[in-house]
Coordinates of C-alpha atoms and ligand atoms in Angstrom, one line a residue:
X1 CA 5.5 -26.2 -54.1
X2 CA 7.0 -22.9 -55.2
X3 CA 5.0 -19.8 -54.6
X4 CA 3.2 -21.7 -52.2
X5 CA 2.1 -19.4 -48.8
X6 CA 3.6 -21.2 -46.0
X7 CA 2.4 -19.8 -42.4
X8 CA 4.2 -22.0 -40.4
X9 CA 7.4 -20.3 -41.5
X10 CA 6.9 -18.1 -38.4
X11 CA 5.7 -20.9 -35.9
X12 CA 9.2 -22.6 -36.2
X13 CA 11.3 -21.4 -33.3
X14 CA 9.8 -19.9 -30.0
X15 CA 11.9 -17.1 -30.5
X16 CA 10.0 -16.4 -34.0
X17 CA 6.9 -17.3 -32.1
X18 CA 7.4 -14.7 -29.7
X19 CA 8.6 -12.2 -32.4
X20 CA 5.6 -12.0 -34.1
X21 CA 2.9 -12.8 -30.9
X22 CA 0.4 -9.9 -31.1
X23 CA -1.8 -10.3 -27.6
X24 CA 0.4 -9.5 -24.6
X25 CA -0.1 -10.6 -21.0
X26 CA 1.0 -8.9 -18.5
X27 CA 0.6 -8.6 -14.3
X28 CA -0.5 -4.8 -14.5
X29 CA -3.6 -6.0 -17.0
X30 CA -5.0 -8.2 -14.1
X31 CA -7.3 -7.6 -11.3
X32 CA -8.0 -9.8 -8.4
X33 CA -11.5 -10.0 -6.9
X34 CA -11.5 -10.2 -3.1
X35 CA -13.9 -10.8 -0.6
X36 CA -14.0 -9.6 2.9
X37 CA -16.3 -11.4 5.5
X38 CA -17.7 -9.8 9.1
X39 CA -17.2 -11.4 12.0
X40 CA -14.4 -14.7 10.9
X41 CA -11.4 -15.4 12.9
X42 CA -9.8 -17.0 10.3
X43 CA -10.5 -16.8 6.3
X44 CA -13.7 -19.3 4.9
X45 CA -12.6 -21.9 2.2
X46 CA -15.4 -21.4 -0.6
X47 CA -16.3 -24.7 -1.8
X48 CA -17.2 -23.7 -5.2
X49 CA -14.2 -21.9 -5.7
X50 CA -10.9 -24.4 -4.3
X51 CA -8.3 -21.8 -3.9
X52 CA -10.8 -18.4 -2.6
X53 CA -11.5 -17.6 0.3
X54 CA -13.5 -15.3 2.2
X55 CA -11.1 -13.2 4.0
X56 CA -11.0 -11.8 7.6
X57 CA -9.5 -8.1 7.4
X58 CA -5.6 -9.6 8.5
X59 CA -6.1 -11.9 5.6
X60 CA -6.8 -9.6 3.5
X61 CA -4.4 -7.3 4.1
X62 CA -2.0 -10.4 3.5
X63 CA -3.3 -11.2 0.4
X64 CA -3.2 -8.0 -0.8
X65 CA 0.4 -7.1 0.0
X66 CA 0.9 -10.7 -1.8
X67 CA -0.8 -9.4 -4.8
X68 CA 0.9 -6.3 -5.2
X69 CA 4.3 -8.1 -4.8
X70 CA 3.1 -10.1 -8.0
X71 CA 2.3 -6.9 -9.5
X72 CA -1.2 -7.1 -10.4
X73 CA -3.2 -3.8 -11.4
X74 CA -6.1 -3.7 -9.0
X75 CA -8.1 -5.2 -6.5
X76 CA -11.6 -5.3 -6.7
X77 CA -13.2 -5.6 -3.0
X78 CA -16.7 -7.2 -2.3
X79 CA -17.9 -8.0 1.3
X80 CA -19.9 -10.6 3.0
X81 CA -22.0 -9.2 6.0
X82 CA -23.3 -11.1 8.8
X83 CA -26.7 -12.6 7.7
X84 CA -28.4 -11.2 10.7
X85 CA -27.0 -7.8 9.9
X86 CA -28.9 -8.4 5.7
X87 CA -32.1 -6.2 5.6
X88 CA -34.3 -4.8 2.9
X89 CA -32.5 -1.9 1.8
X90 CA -28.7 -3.6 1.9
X91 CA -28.1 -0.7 5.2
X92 CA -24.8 -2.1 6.2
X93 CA -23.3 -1.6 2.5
X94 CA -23.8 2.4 3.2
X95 CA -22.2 2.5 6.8
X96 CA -19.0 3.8 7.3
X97 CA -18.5 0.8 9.6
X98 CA -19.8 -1.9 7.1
X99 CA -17.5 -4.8 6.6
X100 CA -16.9 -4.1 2.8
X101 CA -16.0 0.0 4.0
X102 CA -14.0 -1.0 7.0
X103 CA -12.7 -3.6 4.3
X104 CA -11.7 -0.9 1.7
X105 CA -10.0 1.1 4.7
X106 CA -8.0 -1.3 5.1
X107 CA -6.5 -2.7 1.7
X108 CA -6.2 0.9 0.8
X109 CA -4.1 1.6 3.9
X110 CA -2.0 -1.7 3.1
X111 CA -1.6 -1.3 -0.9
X112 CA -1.1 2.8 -0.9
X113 CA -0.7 3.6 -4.3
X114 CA 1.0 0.6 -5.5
X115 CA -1.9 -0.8 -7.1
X116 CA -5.8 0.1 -7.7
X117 CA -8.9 -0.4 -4.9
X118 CA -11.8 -1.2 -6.5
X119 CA -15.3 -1.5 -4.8
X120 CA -18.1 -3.8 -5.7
X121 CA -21.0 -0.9 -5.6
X122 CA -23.8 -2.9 -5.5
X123 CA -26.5 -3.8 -2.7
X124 CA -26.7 -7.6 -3.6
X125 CA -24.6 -9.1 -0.8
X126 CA -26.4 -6.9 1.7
X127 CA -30.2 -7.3 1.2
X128 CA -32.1 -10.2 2.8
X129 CA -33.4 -10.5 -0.4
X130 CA -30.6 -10.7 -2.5
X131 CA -31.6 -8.5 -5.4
X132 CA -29.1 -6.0 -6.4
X133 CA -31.6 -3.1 -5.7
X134 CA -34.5 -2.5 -3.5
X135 CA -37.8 -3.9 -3.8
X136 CA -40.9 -2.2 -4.7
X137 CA -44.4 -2.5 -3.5
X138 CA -45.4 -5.1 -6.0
X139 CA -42.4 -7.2 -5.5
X140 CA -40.1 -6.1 -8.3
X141 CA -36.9 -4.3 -8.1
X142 CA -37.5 -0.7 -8.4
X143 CA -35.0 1.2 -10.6
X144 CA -34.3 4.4 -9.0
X145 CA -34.9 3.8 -5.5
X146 CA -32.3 0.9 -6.1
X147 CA -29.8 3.9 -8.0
X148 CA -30.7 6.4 -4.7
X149 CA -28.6 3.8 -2.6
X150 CA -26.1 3.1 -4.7
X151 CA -25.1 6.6 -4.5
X152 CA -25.2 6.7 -1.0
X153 CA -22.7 3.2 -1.4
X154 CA -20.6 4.8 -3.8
X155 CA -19.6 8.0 -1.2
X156 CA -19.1 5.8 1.9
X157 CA -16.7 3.8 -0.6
X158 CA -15.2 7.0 -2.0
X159 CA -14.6 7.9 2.0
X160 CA -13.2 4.4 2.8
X161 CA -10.8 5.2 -0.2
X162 CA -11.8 3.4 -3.0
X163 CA -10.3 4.5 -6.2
X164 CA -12.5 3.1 -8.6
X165 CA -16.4 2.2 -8.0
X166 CA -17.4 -1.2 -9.6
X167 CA -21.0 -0.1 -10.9
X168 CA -22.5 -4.0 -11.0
X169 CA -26.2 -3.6 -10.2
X170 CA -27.3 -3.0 -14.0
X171 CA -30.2 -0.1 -13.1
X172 CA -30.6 2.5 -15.3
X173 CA -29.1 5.4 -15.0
X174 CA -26.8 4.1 -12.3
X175 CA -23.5 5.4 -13.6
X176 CA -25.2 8.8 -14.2
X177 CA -26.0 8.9 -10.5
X178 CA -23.2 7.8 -8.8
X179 CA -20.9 10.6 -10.7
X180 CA -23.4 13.2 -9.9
X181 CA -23.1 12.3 -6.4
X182 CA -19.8 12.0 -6.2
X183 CA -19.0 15.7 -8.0
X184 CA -21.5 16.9 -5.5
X185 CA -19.4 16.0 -2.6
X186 CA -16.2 17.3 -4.6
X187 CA -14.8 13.6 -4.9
X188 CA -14.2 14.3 -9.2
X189 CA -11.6 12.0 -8.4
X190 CA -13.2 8.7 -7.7
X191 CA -13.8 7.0 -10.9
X192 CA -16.3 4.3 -12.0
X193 CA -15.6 1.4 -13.7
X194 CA -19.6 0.6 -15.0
X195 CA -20.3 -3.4 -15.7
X196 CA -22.2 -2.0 -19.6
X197 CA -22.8 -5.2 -20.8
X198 CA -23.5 -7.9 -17.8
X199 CA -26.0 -10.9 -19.1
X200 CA -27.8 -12.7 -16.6
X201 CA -25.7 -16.0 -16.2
X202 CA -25.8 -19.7 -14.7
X203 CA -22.3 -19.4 -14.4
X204 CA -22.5 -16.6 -11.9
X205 CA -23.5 -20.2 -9.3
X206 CA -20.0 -20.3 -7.3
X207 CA -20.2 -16.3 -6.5
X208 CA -23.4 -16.7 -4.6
X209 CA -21.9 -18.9 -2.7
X210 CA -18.7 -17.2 -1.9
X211 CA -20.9 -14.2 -0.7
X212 CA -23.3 -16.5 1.3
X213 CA -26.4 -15.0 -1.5
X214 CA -30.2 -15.0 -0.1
X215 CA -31.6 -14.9 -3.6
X216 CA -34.2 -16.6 -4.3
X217 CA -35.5 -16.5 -8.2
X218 CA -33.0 -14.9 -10.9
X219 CA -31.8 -11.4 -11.8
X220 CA -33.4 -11.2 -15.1
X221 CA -35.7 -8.1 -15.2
X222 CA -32.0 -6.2 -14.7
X223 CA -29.1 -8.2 -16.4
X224 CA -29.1 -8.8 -19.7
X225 CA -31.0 -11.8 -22.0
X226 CA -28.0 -14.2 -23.3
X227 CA -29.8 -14.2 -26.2
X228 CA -28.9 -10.4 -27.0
X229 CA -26.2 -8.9 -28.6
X230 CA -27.5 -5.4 -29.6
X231 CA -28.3 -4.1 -26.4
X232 CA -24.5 -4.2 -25.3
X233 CA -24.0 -1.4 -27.5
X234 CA -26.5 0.2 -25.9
X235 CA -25.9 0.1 -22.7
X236 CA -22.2 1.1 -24.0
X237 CA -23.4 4.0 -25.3
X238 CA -25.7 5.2 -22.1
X239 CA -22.4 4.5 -19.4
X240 CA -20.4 6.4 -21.6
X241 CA -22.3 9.4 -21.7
X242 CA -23.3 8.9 -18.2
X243 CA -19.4 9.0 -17.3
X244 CA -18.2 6.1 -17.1
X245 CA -14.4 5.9 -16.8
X246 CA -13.8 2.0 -17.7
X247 CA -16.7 0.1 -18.9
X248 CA -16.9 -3.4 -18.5
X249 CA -18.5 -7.0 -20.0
X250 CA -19.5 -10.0 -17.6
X251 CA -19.1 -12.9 -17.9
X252 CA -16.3 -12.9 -20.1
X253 CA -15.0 -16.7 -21.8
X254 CA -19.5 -16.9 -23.1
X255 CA -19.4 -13.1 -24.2
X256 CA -16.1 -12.8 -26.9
X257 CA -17.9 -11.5 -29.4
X258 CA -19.9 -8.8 -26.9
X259 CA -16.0 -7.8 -25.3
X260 CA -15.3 -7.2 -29.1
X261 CA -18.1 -4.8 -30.0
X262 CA -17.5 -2.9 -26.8
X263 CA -13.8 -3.0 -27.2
X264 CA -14.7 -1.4 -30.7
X265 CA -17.0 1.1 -29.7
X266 CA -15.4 2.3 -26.6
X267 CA -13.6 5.7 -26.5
X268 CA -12.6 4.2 -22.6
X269 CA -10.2 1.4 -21.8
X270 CA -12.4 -2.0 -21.6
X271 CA -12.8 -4.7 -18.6
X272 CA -13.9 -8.2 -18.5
X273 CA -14.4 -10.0 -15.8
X274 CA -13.7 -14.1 -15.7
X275 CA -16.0 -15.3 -13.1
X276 CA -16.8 -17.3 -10.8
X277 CA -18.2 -20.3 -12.9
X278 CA -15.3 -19.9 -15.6
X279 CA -12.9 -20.6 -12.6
X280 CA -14.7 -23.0 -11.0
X281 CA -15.2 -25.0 -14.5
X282 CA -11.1 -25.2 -15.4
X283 CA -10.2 -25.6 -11.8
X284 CA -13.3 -29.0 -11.6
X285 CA -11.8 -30.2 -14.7
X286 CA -8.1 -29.6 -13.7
X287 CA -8.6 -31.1 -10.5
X288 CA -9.6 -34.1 -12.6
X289 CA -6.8 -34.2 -14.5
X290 CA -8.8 -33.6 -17.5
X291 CA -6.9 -30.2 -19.1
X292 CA -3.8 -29.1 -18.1
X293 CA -4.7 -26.0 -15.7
X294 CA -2.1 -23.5 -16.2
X295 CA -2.5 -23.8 -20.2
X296 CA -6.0 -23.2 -20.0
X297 CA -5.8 -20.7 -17.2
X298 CA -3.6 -18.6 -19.7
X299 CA -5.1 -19.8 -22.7
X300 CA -8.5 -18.2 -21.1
X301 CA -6.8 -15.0 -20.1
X302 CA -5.3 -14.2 -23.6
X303 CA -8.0 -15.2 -25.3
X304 CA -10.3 -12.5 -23.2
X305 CA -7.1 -10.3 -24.0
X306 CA -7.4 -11.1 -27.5
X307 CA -11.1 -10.4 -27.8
X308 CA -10.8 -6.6 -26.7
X309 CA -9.9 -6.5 -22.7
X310 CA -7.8 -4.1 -22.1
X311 CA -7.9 -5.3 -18.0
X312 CA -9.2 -9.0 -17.0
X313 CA -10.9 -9.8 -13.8
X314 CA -9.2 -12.9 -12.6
X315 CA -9.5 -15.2 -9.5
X316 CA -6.2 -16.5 -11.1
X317 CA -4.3 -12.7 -10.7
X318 CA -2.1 -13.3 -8.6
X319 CA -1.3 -16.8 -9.2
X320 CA -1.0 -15.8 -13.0
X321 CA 0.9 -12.7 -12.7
X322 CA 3.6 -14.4 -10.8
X323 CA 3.8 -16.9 -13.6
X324 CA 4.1 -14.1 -15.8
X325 CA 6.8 -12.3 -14.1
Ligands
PBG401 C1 -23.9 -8.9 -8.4 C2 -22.6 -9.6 -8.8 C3 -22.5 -10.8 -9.5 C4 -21.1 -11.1 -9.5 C5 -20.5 -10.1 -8.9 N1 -21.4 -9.1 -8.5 C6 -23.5 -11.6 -10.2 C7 -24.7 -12.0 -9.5 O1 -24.8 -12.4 -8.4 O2 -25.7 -11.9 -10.2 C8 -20.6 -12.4 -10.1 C9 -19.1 -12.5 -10.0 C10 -18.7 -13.9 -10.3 O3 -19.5 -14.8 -10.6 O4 -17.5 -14.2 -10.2 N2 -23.7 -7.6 -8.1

């Protein structure tokens, strides 16, 4: 057996194992979606998601601080209106005193600058409709009508104090927009984090719940065919020369090999976000007793790492970075 190549030379010990590991994890790479309910007096279990809850804004603040503590590197804030307060165009998700602004206001007054706000800058949650835009005459969602208020979200969230504007409606030209309309205004410090490449998934189930969705049909004349891999680069190609500042794929555990040609072609640091079907799938099967959770938890996260993220969107952030402390 001389001359033989024997790999599990460096598997022996966990110190070689750790030697010679080459995908880290770390607290500062994770960022914790939140979401921020109107009129609660205490935070909402979500069913579909054992562990999340829709906050009230003391909860939040809570949370947040807890968050920090654990060292994570953002938060990523979406808010659930009252459904008598949903119309056509999503108004609430524009006004100052809209429950994901007064939201923002508030985890950016509790966090400072210890850790990153991120807004969710997309009308879904606030249209009776559900669609992540406005509707045209014929019924469809109409591209630029749809971008007009997301620029008008995307400076109320600036105001409120966001750092970072989660671009997750997939219109064209969106990103383009929303920086033109924030330079306008002099904010040329808000940044966008732009979701490039996000497919329209079954696996996205839990999140309309947890935001208490009216959609009726699917999202698929905006988010992307599963079936595609090409137009990821694409859309890459169009955020980044529309300004995007971090560009992002969604889902993430179905999408590897989409995180890996972005992560490629990206001259900005890469996000993917683990959603709400990928926790909800460990956390069933955990629950069971079928897979040991915090393995696969982690196993998840570094495999997302390994595939090109440079930041992960995790319900597990905090939970995780305190096991990675
Ligand atoms: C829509 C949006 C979605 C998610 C976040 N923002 C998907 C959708 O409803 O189509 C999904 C996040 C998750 O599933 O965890 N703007």
């Amino acid at each position: 057996m001389t001359g033989m190549d024997r790999p599990r030379r460096l598997r022996r010990t966990p110190a070689l194992r750790r030697l010679v590991a080459e995908t880290t994890l770390q607290p500062r790479q994770l960022v914790l979606p939140m979401f921020v309910a109107d009129g609660l007096d205490e935070p909402r279990a979500i069913g579909s998601m054992p562990g999340v809850v829709q906050h009230t804004l003391d909860s939040l603040r809570k949370a947040a601080a807890d968050a920090v503590t654990a060292g994570v590197g953002g938060i990523m804030l979406f808010g659930v209106p009252r459904p008598e307060d949903k119309d056509a165009v999503g108004s609430v998700a524009s006004d100052p005193e809209g429950i994901l602004n007064r939201g923002l206001r508030a985890l950016a007054g509790e966090v400072g600058d210890a850790t990153v706000v991120m807004a969710d800058t997309c009308l879904d949650e606030f249209t009776d409709h559900g669609h992540c835009g406005v509707l045209a005459a014929d019924g469809g969602v109409d591209n630029d009508a749809s971008v007009d208020r997301y620029v008008q979200m995307a400076l109320a969230q600036a105001e409120a104090g966001a750092d970072l504007l989660g671009a997750s409606g997939m219109m064209d030209g969106q990103v383009g927009a929303i920086r033109r309309g924030l330079d306008a205004v002099g904010r040329t410090d808000t940044g966008i984090l732009a979701y490039s490449a996000k497919y329209a998934s079954a696996f996205y189930g839990p999140f309309r719940e947890a935001v208490g969705s009216s959609l009726v049909g699917d999202r698929r004349t905006y988010q992307q065919d599963p079936a595609n891999r090409r137009e990821s680069v694409r859309e890459l190609e169009l955020d980044l020369a529309e300004g995007a500042d971090i560009v992002m794929v969604k889902p993430a555990l179905s999408y590897l090999d989409i995180l890996r040609d972005v992560a490629d072609r990206s001259s900005v640091p890469v996000a993917a976000y683990q959603i709400s079907g990928e926790y909800a799938m460990i956390t069933a099967a955990a629950e069971r007793g079928w897979i040991d959770r915090r393995g696969a938890v982690v196993e998840s996260l570094l495999g997302i790492r390994r595939a090109g993220a440079d930041i992960v969107l995790t319900y597990w952030a905090t939970e995780a970075a305190h096991w990675l402390a």
